[in-house]
PDB file of C-alpha atoms and ligand atoms in Angstrom:
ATOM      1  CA  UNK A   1      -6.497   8.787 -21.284  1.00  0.00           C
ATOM      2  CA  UNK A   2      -2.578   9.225 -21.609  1.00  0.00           C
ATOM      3  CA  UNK A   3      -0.711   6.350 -23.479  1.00  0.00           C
ATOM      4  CA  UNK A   4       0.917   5.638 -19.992  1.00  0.00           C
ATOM      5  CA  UNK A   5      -1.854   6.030 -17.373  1.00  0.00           C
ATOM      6  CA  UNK A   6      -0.093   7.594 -14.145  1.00  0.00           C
ATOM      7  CA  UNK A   7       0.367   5.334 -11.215  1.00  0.00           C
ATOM      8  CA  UNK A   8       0.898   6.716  -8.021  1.00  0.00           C
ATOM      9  CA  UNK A   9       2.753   4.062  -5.191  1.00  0.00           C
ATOM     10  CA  UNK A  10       3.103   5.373  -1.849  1.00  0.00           C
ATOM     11  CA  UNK A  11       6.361   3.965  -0.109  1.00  0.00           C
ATOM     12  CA  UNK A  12       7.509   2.515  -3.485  1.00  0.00           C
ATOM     13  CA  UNK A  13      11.771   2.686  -2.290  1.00  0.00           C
ATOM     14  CA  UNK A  14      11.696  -0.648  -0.954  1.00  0.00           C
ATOM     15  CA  UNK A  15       9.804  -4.124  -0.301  1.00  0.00           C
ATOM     16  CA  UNK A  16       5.970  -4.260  -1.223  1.00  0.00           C
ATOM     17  CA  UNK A  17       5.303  -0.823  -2.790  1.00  0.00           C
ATOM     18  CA  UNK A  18       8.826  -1.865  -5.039  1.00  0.00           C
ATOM     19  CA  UNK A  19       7.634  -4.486  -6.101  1.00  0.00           C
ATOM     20  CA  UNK A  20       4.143  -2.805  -7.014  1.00  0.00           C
ATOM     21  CA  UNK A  21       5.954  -0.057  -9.117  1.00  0.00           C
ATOM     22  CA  UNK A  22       7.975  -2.507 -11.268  1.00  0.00           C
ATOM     23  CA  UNK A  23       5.263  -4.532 -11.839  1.00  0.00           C
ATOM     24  CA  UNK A  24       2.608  -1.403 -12.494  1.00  0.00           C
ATOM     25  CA  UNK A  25       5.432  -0.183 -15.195  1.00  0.00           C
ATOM     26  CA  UNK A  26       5.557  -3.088 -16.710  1.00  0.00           C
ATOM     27  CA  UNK A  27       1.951  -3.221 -16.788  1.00  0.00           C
ATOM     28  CA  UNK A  28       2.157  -0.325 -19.057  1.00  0.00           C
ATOM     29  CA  UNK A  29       2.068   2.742 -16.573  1.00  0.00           C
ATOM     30  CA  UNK A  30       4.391   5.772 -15.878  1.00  0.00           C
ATOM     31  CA  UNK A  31       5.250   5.849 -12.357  1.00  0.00           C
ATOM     32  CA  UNK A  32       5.020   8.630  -8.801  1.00  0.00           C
ATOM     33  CA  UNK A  33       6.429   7.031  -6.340  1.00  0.00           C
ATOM     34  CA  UNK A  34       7.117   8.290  -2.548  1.00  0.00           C
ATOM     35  CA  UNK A  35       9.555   7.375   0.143  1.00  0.00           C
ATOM     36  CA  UNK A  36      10.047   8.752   3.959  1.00  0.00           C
ATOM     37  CA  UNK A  37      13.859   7.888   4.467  1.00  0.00           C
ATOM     38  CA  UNK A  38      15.270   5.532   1.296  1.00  0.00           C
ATOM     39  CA  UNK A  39      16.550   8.336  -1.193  1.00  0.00           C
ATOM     40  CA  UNK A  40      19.166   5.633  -2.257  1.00  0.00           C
ATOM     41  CA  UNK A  41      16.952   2.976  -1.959  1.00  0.00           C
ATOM     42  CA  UNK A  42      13.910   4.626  -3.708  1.00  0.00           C
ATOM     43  CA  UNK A  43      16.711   5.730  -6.995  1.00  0.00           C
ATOM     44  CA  UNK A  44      17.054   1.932  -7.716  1.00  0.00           C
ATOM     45  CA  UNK A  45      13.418   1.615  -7.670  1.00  0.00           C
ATOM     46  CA  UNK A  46      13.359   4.680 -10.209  1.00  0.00           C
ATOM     47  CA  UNK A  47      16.171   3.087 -12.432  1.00  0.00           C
ATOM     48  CA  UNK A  48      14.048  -0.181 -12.529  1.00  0.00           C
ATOM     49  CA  UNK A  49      10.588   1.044 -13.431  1.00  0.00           C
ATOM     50  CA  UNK A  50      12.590   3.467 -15.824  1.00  0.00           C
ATOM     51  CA  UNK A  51      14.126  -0.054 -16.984  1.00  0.00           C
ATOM     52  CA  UNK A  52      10.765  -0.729 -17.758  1.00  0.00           C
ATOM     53  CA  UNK A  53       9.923   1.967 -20.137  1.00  0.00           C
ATOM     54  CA  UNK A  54       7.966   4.074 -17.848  1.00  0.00           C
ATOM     55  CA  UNK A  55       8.670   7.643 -16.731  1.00  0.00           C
ATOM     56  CA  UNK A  56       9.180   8.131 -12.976  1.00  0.00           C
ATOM     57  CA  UNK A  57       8.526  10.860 -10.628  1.00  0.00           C
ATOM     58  CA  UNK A  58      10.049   9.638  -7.086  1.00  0.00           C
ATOM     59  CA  UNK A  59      10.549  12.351  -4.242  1.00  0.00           C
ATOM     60  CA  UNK A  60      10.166  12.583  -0.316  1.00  0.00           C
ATOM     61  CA  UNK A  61       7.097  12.530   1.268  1.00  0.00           C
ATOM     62  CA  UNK A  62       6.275  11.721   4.817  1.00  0.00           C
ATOM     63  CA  UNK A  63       2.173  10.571   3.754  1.00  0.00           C
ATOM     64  CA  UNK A  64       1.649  11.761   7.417  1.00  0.00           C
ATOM     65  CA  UNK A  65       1.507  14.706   6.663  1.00  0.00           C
ATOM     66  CA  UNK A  66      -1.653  16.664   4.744  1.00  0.00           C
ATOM     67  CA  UNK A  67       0.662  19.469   3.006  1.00  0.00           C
ATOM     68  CA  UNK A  68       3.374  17.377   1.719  1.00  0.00           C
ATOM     69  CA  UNK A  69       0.958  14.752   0.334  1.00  0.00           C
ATOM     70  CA  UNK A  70      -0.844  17.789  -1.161  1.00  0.00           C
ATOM     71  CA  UNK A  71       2.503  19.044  -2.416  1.00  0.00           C
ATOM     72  CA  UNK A  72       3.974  15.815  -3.948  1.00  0.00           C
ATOM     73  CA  UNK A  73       0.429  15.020  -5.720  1.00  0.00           C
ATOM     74  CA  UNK A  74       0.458  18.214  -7.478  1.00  0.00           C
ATOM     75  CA  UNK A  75       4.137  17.792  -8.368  1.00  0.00           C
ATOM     76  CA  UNK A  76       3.505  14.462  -9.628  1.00  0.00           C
ATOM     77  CA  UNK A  77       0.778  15.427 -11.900  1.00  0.00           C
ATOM     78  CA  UNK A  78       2.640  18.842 -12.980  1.00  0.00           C
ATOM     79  CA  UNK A  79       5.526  16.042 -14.476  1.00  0.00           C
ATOM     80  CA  UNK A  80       3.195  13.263 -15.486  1.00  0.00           C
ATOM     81  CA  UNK A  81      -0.224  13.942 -16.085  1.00  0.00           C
ATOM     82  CA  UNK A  82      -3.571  13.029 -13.604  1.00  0.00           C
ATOM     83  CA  UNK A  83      -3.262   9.726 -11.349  1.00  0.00           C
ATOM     84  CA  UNK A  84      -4.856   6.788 -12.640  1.00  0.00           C
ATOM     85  CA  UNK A  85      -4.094   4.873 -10.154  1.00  0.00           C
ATOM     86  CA  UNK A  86      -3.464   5.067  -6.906  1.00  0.00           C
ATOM     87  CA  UNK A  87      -1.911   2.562  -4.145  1.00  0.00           C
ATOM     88  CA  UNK A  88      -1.774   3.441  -1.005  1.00  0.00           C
ATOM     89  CA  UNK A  89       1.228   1.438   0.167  1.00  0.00           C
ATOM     90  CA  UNK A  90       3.421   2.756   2.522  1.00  0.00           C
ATOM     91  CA  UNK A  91       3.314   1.397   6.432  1.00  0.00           C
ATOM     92  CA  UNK A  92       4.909   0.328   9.524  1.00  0.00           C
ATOM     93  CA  UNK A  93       4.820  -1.366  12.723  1.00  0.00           C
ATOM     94  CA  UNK A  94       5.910  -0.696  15.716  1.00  0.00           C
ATOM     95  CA  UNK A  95       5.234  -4.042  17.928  1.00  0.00           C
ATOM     96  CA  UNK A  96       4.262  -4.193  22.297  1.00  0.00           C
ATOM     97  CA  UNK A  97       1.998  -5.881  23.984  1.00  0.00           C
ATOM     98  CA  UNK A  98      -1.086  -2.899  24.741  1.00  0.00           C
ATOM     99  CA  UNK A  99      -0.163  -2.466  27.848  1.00  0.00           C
ATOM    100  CA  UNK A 100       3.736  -1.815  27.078  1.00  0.00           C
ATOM    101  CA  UNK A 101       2.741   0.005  23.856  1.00  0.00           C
ATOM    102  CA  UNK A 102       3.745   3.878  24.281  1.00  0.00           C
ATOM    103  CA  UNK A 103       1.607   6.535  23.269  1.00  0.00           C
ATOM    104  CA  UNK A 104       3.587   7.848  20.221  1.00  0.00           C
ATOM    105  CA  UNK A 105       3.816   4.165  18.782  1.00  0.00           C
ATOM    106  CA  UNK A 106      -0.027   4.012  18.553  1.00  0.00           C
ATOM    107  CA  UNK A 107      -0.038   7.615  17.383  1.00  0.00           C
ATOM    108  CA  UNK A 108       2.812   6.634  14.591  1.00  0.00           C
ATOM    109  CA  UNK A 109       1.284   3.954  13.501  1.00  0.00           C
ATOM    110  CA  UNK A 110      -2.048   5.184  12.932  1.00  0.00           C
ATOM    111  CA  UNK A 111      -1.022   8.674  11.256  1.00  0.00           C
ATOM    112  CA  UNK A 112       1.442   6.146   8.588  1.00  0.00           C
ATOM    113  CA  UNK A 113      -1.238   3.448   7.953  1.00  0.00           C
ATOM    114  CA  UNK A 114      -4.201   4.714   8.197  1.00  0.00           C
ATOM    115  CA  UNK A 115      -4.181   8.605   7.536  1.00  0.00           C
ATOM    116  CA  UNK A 116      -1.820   8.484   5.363  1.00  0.00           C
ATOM    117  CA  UNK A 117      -4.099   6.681   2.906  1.00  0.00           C
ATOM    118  CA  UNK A 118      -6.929   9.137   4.126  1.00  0.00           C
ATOM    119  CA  UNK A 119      -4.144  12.037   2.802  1.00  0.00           C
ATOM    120  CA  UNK A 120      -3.313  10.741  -0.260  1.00  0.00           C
ATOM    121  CA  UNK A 121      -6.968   9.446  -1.280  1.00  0.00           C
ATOM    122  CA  UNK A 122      -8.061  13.121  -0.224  1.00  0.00           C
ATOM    123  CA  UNK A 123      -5.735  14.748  -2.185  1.00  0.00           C
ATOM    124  CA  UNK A 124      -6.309  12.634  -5.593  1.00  0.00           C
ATOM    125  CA  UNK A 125      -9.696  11.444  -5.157  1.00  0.00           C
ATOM    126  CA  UNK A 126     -11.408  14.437  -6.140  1.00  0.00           C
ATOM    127  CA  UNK A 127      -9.124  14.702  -9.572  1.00  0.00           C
ATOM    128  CA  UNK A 128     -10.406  11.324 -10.200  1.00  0.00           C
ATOM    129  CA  UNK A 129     -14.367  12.142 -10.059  1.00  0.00           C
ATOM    130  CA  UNK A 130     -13.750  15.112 -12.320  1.00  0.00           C
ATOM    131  CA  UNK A 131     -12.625  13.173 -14.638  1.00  0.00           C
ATOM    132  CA  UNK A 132     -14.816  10.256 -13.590  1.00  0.00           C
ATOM    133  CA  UNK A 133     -12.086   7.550 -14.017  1.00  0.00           C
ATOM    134  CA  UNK A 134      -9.714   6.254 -11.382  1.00  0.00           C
ATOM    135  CA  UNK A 135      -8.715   3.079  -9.417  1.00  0.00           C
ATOM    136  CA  UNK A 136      -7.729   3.026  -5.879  1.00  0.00           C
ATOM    137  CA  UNK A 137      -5.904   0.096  -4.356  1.00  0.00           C
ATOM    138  CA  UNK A 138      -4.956  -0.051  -0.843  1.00  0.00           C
ATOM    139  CA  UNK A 139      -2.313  -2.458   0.867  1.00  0.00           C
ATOM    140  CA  UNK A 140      -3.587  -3.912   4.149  1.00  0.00           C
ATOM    141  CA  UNK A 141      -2.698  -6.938   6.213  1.00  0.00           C
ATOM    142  CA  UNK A 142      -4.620  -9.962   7.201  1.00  0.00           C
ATOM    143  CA  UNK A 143      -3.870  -8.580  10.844  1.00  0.00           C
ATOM    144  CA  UNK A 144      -6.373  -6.259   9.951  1.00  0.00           C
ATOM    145  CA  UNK A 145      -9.302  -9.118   9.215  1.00  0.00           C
ATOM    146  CA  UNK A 146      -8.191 -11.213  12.424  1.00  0.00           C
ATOM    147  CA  UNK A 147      -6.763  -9.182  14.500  1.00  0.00           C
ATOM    148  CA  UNK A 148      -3.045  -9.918  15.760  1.00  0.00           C
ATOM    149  CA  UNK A 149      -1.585  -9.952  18.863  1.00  0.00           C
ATOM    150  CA  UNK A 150       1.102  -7.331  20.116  1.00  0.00           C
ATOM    151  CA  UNK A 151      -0.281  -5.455  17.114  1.00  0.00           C
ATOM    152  CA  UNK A 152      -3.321  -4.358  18.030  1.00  0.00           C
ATOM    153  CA  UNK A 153      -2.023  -0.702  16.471  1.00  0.00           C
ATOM    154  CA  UNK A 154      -1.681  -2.232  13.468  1.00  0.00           C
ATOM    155  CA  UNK A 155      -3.834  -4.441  12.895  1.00  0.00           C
ATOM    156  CA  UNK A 156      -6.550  -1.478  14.019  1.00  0.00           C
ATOM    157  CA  UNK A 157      -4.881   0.611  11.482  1.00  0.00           C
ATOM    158  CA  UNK A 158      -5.176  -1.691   9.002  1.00  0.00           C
ATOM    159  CA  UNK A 159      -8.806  -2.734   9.841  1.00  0.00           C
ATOM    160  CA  UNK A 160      -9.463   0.638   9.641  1.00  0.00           C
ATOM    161  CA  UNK A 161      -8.202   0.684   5.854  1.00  0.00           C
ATOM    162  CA  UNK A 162     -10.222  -2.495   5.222  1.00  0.00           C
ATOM    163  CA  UNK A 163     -13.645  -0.238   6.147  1.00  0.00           C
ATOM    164  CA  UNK A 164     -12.520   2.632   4.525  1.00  0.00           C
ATOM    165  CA  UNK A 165     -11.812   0.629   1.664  1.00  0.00           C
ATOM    166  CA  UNK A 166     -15.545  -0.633   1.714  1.00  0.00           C
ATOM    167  CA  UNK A 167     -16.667   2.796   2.924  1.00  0.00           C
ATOM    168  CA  UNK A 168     -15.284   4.227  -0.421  1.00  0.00           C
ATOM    169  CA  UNK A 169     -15.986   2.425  -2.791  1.00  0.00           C
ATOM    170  CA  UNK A 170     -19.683   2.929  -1.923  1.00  0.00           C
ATOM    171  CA  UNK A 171     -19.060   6.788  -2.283  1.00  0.00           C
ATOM    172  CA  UNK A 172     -17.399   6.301  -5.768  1.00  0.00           C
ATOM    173  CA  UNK A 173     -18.843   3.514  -7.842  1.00  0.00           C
ATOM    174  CA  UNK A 174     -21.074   5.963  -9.093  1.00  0.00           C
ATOM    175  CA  UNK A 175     -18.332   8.224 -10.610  1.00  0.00           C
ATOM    176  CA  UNK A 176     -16.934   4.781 -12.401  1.00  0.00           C
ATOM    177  CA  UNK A 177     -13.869   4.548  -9.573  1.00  0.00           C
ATOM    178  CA  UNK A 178     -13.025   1.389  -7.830  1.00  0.00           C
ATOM    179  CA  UNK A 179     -11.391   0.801  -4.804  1.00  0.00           C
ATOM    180  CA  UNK A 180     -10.153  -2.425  -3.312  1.00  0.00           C
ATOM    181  CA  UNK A 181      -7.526  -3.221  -0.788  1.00  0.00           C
ATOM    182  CA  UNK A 182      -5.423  -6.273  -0.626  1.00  0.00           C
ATOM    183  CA  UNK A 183      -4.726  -8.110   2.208  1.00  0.00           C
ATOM    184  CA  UNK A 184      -1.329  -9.485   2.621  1.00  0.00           C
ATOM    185  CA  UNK A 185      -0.172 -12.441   5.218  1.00  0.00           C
ATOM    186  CA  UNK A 186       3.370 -13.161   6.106  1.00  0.00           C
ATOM    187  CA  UNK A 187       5.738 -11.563   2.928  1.00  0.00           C
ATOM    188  CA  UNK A 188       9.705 -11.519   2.850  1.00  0.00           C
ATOM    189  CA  UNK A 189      10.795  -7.933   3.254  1.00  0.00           C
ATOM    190  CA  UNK A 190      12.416  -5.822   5.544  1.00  0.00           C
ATOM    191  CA  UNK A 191       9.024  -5.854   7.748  1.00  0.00           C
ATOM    192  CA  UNK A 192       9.144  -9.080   8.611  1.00  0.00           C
ATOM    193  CA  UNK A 193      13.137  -9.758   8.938  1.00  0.00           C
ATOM    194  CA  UNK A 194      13.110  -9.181  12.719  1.00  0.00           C
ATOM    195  CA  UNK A 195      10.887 -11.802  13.402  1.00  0.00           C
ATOM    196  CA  UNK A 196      12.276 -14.472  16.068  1.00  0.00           C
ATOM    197  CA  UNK A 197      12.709 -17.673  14.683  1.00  0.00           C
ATOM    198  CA  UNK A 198      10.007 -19.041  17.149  1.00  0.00           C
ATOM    199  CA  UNK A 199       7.223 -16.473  15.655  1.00  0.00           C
ATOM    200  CA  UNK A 200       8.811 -17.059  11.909  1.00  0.00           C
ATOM    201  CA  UNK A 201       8.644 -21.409  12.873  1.00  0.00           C
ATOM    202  CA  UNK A 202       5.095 -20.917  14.319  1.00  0.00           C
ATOM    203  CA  UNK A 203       3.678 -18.756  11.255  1.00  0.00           C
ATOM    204  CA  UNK A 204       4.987 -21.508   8.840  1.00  0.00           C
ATOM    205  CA  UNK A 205       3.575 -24.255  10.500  1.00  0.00           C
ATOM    206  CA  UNK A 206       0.213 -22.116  10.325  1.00  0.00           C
ATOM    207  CA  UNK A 207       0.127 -21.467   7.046  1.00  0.00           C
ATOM    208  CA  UNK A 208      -0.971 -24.048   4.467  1.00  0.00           C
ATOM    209  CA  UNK A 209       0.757 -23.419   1.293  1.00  0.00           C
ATOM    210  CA  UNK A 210       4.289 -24.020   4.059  1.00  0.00           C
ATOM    211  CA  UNK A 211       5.839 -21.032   2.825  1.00  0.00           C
ATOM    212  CA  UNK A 212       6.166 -16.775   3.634  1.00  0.00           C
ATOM    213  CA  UNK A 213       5.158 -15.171   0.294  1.00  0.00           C
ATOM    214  CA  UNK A 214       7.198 -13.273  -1.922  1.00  0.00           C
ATOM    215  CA  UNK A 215       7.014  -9.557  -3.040  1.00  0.00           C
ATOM    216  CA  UNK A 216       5.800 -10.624  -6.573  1.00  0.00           C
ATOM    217  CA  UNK A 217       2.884 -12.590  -5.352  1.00  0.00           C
ATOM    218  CA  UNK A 218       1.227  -9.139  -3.901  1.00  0.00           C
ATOM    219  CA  UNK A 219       2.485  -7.061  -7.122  1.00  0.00           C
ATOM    220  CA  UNK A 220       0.666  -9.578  -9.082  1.00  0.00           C
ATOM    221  CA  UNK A 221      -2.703  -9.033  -7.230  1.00  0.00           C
ATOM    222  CA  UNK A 222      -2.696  -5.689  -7.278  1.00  0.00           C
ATOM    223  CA  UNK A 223      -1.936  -5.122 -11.110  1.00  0.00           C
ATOM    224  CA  UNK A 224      -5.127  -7.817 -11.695  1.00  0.00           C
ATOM    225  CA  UNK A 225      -6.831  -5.399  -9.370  1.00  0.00           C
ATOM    226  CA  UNK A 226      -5.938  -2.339 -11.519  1.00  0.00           C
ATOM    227  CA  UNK A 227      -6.410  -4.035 -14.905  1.00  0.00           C
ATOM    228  CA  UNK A 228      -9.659  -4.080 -16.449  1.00  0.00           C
ATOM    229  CA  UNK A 229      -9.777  -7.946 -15.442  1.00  0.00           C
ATOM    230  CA  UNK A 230     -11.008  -6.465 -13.055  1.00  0.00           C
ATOM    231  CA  UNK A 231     -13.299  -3.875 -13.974  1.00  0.00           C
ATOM    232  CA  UNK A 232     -16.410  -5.463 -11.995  1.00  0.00           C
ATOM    233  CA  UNK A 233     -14.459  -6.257  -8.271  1.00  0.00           C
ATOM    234  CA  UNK A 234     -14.898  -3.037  -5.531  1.00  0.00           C
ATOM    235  CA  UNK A 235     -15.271  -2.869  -2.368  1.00  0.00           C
ATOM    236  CA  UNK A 236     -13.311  -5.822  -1.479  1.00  0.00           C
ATOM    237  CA  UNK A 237     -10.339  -6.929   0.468  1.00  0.00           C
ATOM    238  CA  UNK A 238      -8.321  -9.644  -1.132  1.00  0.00           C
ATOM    239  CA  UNK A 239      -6.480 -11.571   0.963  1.00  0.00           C
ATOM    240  CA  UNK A 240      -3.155 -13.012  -0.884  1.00  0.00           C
ATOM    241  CA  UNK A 241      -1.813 -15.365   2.528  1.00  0.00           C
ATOM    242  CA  UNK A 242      -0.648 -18.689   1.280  1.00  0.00           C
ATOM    243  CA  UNK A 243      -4.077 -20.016   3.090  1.00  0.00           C
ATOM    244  CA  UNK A 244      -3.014 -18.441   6.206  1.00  0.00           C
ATOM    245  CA  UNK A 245      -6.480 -17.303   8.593  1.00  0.00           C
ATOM    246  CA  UNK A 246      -6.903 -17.797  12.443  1.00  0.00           C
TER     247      UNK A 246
HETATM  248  P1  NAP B   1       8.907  -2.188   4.289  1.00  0.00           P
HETATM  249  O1  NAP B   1       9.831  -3.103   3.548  1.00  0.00           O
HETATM  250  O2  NAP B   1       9.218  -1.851   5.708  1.00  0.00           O
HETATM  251  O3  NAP B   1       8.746  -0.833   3.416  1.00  0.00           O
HETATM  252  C1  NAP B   1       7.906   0.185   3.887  1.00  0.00           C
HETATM  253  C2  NAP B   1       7.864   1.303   2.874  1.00  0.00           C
HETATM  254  O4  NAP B   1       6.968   2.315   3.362  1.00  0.00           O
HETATM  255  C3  NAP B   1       9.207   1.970   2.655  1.00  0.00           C
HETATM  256  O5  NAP B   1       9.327   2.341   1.305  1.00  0.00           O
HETATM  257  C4  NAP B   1       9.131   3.203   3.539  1.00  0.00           C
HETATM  258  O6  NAP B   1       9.917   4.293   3.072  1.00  0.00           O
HETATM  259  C5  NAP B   1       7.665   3.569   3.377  1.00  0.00           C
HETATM  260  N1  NAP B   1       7.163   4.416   4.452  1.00  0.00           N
HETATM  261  C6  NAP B   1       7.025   4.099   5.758  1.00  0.00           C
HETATM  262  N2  NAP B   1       6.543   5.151   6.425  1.00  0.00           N
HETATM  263  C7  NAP B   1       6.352   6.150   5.529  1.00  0.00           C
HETATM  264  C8  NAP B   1       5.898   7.488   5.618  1.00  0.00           C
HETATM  265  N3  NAP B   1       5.504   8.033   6.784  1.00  0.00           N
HETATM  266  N4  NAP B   1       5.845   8.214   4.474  1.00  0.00           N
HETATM  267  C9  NAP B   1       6.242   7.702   3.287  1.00  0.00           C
HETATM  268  N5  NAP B   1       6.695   6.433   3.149  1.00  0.00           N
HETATM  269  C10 NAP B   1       6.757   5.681   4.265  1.00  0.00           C
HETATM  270  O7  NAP B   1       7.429  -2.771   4.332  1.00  0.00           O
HETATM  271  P2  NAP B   1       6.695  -3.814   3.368  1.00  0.00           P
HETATM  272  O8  NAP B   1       6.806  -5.147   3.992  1.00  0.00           O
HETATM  273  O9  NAP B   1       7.112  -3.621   1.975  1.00  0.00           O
HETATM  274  O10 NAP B   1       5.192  -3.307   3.576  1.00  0.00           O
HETATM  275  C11 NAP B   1       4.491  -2.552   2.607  1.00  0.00           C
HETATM  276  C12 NAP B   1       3.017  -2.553   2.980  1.00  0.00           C
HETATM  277  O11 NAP B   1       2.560  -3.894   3.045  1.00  0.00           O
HETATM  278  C13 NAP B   1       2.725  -1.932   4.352  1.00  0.00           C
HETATM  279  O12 NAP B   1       1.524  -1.208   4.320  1.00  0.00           O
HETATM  280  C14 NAP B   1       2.577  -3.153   5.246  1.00  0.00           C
HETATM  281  O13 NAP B   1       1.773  -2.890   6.374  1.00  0.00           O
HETATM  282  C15 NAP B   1       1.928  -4.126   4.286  1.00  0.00           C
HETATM  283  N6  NAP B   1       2.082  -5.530   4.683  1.00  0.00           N
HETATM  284  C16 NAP B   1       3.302  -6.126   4.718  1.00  0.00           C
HETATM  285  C17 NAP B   1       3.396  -7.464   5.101  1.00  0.00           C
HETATM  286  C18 NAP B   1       4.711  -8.216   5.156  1.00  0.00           C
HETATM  287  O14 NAP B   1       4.709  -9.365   5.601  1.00  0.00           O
HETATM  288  N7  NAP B   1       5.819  -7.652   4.711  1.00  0.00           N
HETATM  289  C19 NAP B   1       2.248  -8.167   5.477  1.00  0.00           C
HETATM  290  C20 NAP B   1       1.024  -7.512   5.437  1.00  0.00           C
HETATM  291  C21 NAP B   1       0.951  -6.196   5.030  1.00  0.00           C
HETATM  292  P3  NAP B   1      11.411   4.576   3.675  1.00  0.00           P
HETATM  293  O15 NAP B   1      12.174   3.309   3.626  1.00  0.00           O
HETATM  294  O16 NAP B   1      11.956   5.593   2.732  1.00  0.00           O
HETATM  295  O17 NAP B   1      11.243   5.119   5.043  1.00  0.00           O
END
């Protein structure tokens, strides 16, 4: 094993999978990390996990599609060595009411969140067997555990990673991989800056710790999840929601 086990962070140039890329390099990793549109954006997350001490590989990669993922994988591991770790972060929504909800904003939705962490577990997956070491982590919602409404895209897609998640780990426990998914409720980032101020007043008053969560208190989960702290937990999804559940 490398000095700096690779960590691979889809959607790493802003929010979430930022915050899991500092963190991870802090942790001790060198860093791939992948962005759709954000060049700028993901080149401060570069200087900061660089700030870190890690090396950084960060290029475009749109994880709906199979060739680039296949592309940027082998890339990464041509600069940096086999991924240790992978997190399949990167998502969207794209909000309606099913009956308003286009065609292509299903379709989107489900190619980003869902196959997109089918592409990029495909493509490194296999590496990790060989070598019969590896951790998968994969960023869900809690929309995804109770269901949401004018999200039910999303919060199928991200039910859908919450089986997989399960699904897999059954597959590769016996090569000594574990995969786990957390489950995120209400976080401050871009994603959830649009929200009216009714939806934003109603969520607080749901949740019991009174408060959205930060950035850091996801990063955190995930790098216990990736430690060996937690070298007996698979199969799980981890919810990390300030209470929040309905
Ligand atoms: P965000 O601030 O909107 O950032 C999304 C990231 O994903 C960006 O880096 C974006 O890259 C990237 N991305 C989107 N589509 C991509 C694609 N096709 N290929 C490659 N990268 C792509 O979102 P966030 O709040 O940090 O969310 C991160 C993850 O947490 C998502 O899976 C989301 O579903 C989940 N989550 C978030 C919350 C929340 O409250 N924020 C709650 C539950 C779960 P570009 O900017 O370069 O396009």
């Amino acid at each position: 094993m490398p000095d700096r086990p690779l960590a691979l962070v889809t959607g790493a140039s802003r929010g979430i999978g930022r915050g899991i890329a500092v963190r991870l390099a802090e942790e001790g990793h060198d860093i791939a990390l992948c962005y759709r549109f954000g060049k700028d954006a993901a080149e401060e997350t570069r200087q900061a996990v660089q700030a870190a001490g890690a090396r950084c590989f960060a290029d475009r990669c749109d994880v709906t599609d199979a060739g680039e993922v296949e592309q940027f994988v082998a890339a990464a591991e041509a600069a940096l060595g086999p991924v240790a770790v992978l997190v399949n972060n990167a998502g969207i929504t794209r909000d309606n009411p099913l009956v308003l909800m286009p065609p292509e904003d299903w379709n989107e939705v489900i190619a980003t969140n869902l196959t997109g962490t089918y592409h990029f577990t495909h493509s490194v997956a296999f590496g990790q067997m060989k070598r019969r070491n590896g951790v998968i982590v994969n960023v869900s919602s809690v929309a995804g555990v109770y269901g949401s409404a004018t999200q039910t895209n999303y919060a199928a897609s991200k039910g859908g990673v919450n089986i997989l998640t399960r699904s897999l780990s059954r597959e590769l426990g016996r090569y000594g991989i574990r995969v786990n998914a957390v489950a995120p409720g209400f976080i401050e980032t871009d994603m959830t800056q649009d929200l009216s101020e009714k939806v934003r007043k109603k969520a607080l008053e749901t949740i019991p710790l009174r408060a959205f969560g930060e950035v850091a208190h996801v990063a955190d989960l995930v790098a216990f999840l990736v430690s060996d702290r937690a070298a007996y937990i698979t199969g799980q999804t981890v919810q990390v929601d300030g209470g929040y559940s309905q």
